[in-house]
Structures are given as structure tokens and as C-alpha cells.
Short mmCIF file of C-alpha atoms and ligand atoms in Angstrom, two decimals:
data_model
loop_
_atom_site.label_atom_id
_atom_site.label_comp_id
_atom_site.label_asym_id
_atom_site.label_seq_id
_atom_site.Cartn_x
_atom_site.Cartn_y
_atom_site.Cartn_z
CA UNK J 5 62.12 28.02 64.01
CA UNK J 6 62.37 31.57 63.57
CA UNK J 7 61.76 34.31 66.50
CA UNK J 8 58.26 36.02 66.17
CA UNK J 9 58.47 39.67 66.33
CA UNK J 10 56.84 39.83 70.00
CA UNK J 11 60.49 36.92 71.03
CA UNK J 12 62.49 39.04 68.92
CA UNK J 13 61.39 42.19 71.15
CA UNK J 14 61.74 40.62 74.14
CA UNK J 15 65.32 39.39 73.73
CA UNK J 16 66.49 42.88 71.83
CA UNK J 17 64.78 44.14 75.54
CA UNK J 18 67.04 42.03 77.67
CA UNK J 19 70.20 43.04 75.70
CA UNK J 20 69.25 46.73 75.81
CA UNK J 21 68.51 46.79 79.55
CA UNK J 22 71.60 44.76 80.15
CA UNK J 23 73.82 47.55 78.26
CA UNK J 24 71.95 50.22 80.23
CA UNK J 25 72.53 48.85 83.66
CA UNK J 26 75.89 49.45 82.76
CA UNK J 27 76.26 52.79 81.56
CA UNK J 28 77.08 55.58 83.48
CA UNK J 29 75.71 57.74 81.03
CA UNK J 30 73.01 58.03 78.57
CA UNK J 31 72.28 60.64 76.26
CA UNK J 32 68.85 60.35 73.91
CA UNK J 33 68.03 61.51 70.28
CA UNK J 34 64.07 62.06 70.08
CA UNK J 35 62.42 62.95 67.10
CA UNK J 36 58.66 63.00 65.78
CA UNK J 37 57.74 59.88 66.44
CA UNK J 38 58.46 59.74 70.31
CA UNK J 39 55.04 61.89 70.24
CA UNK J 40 53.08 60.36 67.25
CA UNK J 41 51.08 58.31 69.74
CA UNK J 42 50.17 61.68 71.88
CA UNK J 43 48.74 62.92 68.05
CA UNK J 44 50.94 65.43 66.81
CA UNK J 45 51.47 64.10 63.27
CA UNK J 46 55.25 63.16 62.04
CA UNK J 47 56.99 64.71 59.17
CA UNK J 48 58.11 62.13 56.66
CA UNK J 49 54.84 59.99 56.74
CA UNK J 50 53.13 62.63 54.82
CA UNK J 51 56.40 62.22 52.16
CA UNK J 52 57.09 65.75 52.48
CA UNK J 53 53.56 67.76 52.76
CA UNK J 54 52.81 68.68 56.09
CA UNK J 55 49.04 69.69 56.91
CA UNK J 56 48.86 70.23 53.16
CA UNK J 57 51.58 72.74 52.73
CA UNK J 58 55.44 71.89 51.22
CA UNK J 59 57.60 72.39 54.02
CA UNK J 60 60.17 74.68 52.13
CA UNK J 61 57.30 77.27 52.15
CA UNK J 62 56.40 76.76 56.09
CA UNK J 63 59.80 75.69 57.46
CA UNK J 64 62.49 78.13 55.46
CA UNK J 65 63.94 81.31 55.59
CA UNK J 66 62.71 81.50 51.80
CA UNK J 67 59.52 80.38 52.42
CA UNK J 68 59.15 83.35 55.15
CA UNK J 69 60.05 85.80 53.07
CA UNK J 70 57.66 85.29 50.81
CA UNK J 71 54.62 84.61 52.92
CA UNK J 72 55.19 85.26 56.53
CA UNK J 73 51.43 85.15 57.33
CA UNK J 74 51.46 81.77 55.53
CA UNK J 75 53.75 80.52 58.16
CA UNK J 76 52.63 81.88 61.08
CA UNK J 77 49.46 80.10 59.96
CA UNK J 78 51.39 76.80 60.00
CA UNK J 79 52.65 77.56 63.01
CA UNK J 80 49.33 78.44 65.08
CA UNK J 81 47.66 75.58 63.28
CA UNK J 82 50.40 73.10 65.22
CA UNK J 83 50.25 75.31 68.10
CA UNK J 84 46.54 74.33 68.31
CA UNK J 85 47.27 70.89 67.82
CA UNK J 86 49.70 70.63 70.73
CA UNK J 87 47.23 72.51 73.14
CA UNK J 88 45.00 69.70 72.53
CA UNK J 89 47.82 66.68 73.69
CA UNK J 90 49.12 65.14 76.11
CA UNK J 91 52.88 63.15 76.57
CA UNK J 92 52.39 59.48 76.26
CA UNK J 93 54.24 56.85 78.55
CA UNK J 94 57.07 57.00 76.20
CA UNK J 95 57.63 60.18 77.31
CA UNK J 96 57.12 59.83 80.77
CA UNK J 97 59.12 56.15 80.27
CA UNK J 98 62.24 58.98 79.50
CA UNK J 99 61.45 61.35 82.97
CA UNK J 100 62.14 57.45 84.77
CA UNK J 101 65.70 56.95 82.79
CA UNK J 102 66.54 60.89 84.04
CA UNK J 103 65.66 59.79 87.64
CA UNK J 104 67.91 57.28 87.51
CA UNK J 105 71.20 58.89 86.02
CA UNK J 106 70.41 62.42 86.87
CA UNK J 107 72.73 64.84 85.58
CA UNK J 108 74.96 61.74 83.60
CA UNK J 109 71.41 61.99 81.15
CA UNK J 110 70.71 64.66 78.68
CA UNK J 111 67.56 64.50 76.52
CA UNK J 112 68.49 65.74 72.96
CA UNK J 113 65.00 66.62 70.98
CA UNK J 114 64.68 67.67 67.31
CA UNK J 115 61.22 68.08 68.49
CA UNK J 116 59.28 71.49 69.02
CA UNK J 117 56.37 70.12 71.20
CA UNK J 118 57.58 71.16 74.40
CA UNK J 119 56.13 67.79 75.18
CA UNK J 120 59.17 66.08 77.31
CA UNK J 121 59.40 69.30 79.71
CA UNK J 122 55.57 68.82 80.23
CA UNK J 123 56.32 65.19 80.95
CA UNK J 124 58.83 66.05 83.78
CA UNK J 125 61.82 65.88 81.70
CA UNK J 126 64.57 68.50 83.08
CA UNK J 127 67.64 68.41 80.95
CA UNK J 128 65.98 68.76 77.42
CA UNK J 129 68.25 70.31 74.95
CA UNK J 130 65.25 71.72 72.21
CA UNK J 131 67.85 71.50 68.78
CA UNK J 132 65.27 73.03 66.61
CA UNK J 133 63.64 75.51 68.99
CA UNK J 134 60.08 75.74 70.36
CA UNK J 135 56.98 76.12 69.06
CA UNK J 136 55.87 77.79 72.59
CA UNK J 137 58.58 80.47 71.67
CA UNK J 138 58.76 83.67 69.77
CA UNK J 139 61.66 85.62 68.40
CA UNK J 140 61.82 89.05 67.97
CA UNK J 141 63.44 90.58 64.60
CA UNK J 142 63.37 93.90 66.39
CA UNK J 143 64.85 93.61 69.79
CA UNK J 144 65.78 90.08 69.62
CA UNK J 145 63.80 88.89 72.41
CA UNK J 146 62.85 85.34 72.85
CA UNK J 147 59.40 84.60 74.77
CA UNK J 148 57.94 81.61 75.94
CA UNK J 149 54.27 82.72 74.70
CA UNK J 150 51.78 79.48 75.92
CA UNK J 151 50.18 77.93 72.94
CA UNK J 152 47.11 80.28 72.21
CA UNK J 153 46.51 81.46 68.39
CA UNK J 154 49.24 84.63 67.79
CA UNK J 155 47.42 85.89 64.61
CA UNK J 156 49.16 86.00 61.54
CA UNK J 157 51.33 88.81 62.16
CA UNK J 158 52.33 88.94 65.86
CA UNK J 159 54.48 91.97 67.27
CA UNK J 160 56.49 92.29 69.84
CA UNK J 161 55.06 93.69 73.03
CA UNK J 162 58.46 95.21 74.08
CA UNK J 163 59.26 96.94 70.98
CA UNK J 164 56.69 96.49 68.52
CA UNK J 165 58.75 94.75 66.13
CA UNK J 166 58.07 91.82 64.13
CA UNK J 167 57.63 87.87 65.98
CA UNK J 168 58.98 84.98 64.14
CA UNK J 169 58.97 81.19 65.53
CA UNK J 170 61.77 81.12 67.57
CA UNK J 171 62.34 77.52 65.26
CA UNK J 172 65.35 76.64 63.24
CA UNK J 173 63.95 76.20 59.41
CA UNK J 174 65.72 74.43 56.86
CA UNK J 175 68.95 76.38 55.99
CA UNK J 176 69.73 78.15 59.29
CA UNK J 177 72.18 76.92 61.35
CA UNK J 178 71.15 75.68 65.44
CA UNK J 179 71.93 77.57 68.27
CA UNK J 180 75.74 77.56 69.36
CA UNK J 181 75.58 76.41 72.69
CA UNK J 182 72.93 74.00 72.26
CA UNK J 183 74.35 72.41 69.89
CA UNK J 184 77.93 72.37 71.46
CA UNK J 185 76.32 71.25 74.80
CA UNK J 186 74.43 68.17 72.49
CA UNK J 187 77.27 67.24 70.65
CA UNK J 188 79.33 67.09 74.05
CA UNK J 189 76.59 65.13 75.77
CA UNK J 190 76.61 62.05 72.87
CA UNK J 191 80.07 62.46 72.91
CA UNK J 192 80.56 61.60 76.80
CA UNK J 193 78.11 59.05 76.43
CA UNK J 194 78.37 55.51 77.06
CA UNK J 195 74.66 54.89 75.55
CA UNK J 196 72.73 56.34 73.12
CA UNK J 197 69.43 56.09 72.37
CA UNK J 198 67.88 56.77 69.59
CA UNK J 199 64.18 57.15 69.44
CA UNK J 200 61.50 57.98 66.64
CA UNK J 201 63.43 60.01 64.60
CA UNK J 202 64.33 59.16 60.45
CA UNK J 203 68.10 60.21 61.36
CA UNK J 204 67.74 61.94 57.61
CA UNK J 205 68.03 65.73 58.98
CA UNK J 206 71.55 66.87 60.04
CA UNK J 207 73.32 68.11 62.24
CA UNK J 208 71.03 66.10 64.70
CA UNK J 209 71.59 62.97 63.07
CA UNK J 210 75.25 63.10 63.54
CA UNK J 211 75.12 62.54 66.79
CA UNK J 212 74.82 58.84 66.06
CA UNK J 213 78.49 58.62 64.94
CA UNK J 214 79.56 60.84 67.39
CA UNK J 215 78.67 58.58 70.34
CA UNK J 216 80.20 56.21 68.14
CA UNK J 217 83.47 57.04 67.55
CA UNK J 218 83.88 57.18 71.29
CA UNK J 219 82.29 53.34 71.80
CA UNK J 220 78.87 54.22 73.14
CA UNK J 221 76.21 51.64 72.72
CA UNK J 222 73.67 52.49 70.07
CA UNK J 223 70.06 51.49 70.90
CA UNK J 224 67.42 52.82 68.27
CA UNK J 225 63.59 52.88 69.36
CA UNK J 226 61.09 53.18 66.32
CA UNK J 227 58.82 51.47 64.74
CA UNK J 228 60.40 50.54 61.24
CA UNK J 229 64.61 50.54 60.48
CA UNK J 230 65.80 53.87 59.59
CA UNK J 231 68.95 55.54 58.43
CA UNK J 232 70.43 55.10 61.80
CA UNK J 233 69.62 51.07 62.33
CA UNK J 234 72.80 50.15 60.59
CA UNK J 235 74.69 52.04 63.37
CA UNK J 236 72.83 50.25 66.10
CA UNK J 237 73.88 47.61 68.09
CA UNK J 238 70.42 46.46 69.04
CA UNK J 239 67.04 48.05 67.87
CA UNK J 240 63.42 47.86 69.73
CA UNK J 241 60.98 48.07 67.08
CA UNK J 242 57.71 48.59 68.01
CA UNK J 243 55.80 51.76 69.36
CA UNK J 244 58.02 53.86 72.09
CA UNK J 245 55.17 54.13 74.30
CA UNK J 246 54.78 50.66 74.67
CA UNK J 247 58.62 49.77 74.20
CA UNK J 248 60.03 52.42 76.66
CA UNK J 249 58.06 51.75 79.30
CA UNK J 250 59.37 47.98 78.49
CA UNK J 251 62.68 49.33 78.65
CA UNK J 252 62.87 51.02 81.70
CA UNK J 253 60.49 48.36 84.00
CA UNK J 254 64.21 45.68 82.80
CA UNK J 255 66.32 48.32 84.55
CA UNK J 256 65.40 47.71 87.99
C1 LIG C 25 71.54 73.50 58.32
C2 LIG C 25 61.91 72.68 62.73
C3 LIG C 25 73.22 74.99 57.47
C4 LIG C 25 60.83 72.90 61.78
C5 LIG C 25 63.36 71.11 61.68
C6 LIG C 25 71.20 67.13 51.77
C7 LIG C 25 71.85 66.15 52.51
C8 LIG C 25 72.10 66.31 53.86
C9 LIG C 25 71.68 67.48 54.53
C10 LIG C 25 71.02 68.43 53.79
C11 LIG C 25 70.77 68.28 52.44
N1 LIG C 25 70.11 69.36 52.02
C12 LIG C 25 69.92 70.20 53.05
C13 LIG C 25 70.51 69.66 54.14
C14 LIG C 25 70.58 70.24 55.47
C15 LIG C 25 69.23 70.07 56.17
C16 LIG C 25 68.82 68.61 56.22
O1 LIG C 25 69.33 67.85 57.02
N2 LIG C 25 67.88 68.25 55.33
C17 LIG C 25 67.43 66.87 55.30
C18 LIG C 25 65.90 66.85 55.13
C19 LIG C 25 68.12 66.19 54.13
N3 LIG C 25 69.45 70.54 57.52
C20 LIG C 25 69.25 71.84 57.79
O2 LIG C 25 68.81 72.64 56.99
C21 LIG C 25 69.67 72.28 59.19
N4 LIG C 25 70.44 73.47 59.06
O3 LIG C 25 72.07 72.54 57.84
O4 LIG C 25 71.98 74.79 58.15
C22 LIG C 25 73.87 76.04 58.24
C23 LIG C 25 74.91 75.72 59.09
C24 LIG C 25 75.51 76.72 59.79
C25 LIG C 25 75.07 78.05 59.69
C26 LIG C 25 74.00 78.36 58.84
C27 LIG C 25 73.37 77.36 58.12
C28 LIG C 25 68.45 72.63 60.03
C29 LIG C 25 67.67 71.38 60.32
C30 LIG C 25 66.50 71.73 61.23
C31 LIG C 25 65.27 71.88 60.39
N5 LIG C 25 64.12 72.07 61.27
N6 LIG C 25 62.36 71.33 62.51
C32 LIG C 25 59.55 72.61 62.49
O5 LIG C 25 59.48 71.60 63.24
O6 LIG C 25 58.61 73.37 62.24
S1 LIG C 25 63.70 69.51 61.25
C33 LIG C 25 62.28 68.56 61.37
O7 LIG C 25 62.67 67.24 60.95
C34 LIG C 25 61.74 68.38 62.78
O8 LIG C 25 62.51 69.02 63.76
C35 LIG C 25 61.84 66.87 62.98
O9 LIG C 25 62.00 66.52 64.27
C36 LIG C 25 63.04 66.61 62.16
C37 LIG C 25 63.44 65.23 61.89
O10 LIG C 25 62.30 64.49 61.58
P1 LIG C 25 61.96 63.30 62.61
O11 LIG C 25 61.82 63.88 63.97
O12 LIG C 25 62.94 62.22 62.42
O13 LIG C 25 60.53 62.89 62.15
P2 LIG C 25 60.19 61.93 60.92
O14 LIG C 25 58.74 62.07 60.61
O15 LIG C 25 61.21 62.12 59.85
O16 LIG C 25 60.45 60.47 61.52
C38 LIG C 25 59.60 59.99 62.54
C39 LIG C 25 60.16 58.65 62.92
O17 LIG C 25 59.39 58.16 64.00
C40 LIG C 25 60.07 57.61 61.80
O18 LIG C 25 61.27 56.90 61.75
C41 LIG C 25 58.91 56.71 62.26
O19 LIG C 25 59.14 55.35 61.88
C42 LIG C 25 59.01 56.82 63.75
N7 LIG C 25 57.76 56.63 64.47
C43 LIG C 25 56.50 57.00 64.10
N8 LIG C 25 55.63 56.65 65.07
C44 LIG C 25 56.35 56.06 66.07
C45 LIG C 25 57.70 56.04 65.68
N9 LIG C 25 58.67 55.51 66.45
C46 LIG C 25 58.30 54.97 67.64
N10 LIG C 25 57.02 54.96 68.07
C47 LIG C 25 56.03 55.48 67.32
N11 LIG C 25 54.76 55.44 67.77
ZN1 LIG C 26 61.15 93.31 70.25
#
């Protein structure tokens, strides 16, 4: 008699939580759908349009040459939408894991929500920037500016220059150290988790073979089998709010 999916959860859940009580340390790849069930929409379930607009023309270099007023639409437009949420208990579920390993966990996010900070989270490494932040093209200077509206052409206070979304786009490369310090922290790992994201966008999703090659334990969190599933060793599919928590009540 085969396993329903509620048995099938349940045992995945004791073999995950058994592999965590073990590790020593845990790094975690989030992506859009660790906040889906706060209400900021995901990016592949609207198969490439995103609040109506193609995202090479809101989320590239190309696309902000052309109409930089277009994007900084986009962007106050999800600005406005994250005002308006809150993080879920999959988020806070992650705050209880960093309790628990402190500094031997490091929260890697492809996400731009700010939401894990405002859950509590304290080692968040933000791979593809902020959507809280602005970058000057003058001076350089990066600002953590709140999430009210910015207008459609936003300048710098210091030098007058012009603001872009401090946010990597398609076709520019991630911060240095960020990325070093991420690609460090899945390599040290002894677990990886891997929760709500596609795994299609890279670098980010090479950080699956990375804690890989060194024999960390791959557990993927999402709701459906992804790119990364075949690198898992066990997968909790469900919704993370509602698996997390799960997760981390099996741990003490
Ligand atoms: C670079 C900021 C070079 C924007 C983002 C062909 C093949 C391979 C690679 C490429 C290629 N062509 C181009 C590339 C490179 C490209 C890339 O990977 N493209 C992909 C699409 C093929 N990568 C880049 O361009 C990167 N830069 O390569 O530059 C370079 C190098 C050096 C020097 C100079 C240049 C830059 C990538 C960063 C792009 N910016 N975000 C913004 O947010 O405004 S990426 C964007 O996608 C978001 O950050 C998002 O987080 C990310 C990944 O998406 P996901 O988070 O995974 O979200 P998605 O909707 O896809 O999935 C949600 C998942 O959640 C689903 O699985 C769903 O089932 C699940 N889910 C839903 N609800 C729930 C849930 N799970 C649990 N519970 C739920 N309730
Ligand atoms: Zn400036």
C-alpha cells in the first residue's frame, strides 16, 4: 500500500531532522517561494511576465537603458507590495535553525524582500541585492532607503546623481565578497537546505553542487521537484511555512 503524501512527509521529516541533529553546520539557499505565502508573488509562476512586464525590460542592464523610469516603476510597484507583508513562520521557522547553530549557519537569499532580516534572521547573505537599497551612479553610494515610493527618477541626496536599485539584473555579475563568503559557507557545510527556489538562475544555484562535492546533505523544501531535487537526498514537499516549522519542532 503506497505512502499518502501527508506519510510520505512525515517520514522525509524524520530523516531530515535526523541529518540535522547531526550537522555542525547548515547553510540555506532561499528563493521566491520561502515568501510566496507572506504575498509577494514568485517569478517563474507567471512563466516569465512579472506584474505584466518581461523581465529583460525590468531586471537588465538593457532594459535600463532604455527605460529607466520603466524600471524604477517596477521597482516601487514591489516596493509597495513588500510594505504591505509580513514574514511567515517559514521564515521565522529559519531565525529558530540560526539560534541553534549560531555562527556554524549562514542564510544565503536570492531574495530582495528584506523579509528574513525582518524575521530576526542575522547572518543573511542578500545574493541579488535589496530592494530597500539604492545605488548611486554618481558617487557610488549605497542607501538603505525604507520602502516608500522613490518616484521614477530618484537622485542622490549626497551628490545629486542618478539612483538605481542597488539589485543585480540579469547579466551583471554579484557582489565579490558576497558571493565568495556564500560559496565558502555551502562549501563548509555539512547540510544544505534548499528552500523555494527553481535552482534555474546561476551562480546561486551552484551552490547545490558545491555543498556537494564536499558530502553535505542536501535537503530541498518546495512545493513541487525542481532542478535541484535530483541532487537531494531527501525533499519536504509541501508549503515551507507549514514544513519548516515541521522541521525545526523534530530538532529538539
Ligand atoms: C550573471 C534580482 C554574468 C532581480 C535576480 C543560460 C543558462 C544558464 C545561465 C544563464 C543562461 N542565460 C543567462 C544566464 C545567466 C543568468 C541566469 O541564470 N539565467 C537563468 C534564468 C537561466 N544569471 C545571471 O544573469 C546572473 N549574472 O550570470 O552575470 C557575469 C558574471 C561575472 C561578471 C559579469 C557578469 C545574475 C542572476 C541574478 C538575477 N537577478 N533577481 C529582482 O529580483 O528584481 S534573479 C531572480 O530569480 C530572483 O532573485 C529570484 O530569487 C531568482 C530565482 O528565482 P526563485 O527565487 O527560484 O523563484 P522562482 O519563482 O523561480 O521559484 C519559486 C520556487 O518556490 C518554485 O520552485 C516554487 O515551486 C516554490 N514555491 C512557491 N511557493 C512555495 C514554494 N516553495 C515552498 N513553499 C511555498 N509556499
Ligand atoms: Zn551620489
Amino acid at each position: 500500500m503506497p505512502l499518502t503524501p501527508q506519510e510520505e512527509l512525515e517520514v522525509a521529516l524524520e530523516r531530515a531532522a535526523k541529518w540535522l541533529r547531526g550537522s555542525k553546520s547548515v547553510c540555506v539557499l532561499s528563493g521566491a517561494g520561502v515568501s510566496a505565502e507572506s504575498g509577494v508573488p514568485t517569478f517563474r509562476a507567471s512563466d516569465g511576465l512579472w506584474e505584466g512586464h518581461r523581465i529583460e525590460d525590468v531586471a537588465s542592464p538593457d532594459g535600463w537603458e532604455r527605460d529607466p523610469a520603466l524600471v524604477w516603476n517596477f521597482y516601487n510597484a514591489r516596493r509597495a507590495n513588500v510594505a504591505t507583508v509580513k514574514p511567515n513562520p517559514g521564515h521565522a521557522a529559519l531565525v529558530g535553525m540560526e539560534k541553534r547553530w549560531g555562527d556554524r549557519f549562514t542564510l544565503v537569499t536570492q531574495n530582495v524582500d528584506g523579509l528574513h532580516r525582518e524575521a530576526g534572521s542575522k547572518n543573511v547573505l542578500e545574493i541579488h541585492g535589496s530592494l530597500r537599497h539604492t545605488r548611486c551612479l554618481g558617487c557610488g553610494a549605497v542607501t538603505n532607503r525604507g520602502l516608500e515610493p522613490l518616484g521614477d527618477a530618484p537622485k542622490c541626496p549626497q551628490c545629486h546623481g542618478r539612483l538605481r536599485p542597488h539589485i543585480v539584473w540579469f547579466g551583471e555579475g554579484l557582489d565579490d565578497d558576497i558571493w565568495m563568503a556564500a560559496m565558502q559557507a555551502a562549501d563548509e557545510c555539512d547540510a544544505l537546505l534548499v528552500v523555494g527556489t527553481s535552482a534555474v538562475v546561476y551562480p546561486a544555484a551552484s551552490l547545490v553542487p558545491i555543498a556537494r562535492r564536499k558530502g553535505a546533505t542536501v535537503i530541498e523544501v518546495n512545493l513541487t521537484r525542481t532542478e535541484a531535487s535530483a541532487q537531494a537526498d531527501v525533499g519536504l514537499y509541501g508549503p515551507s511555512g507549514v514544513t519548516l516549522p515541521k522541521l525545526v519542532e523534530r530538532l529538539s
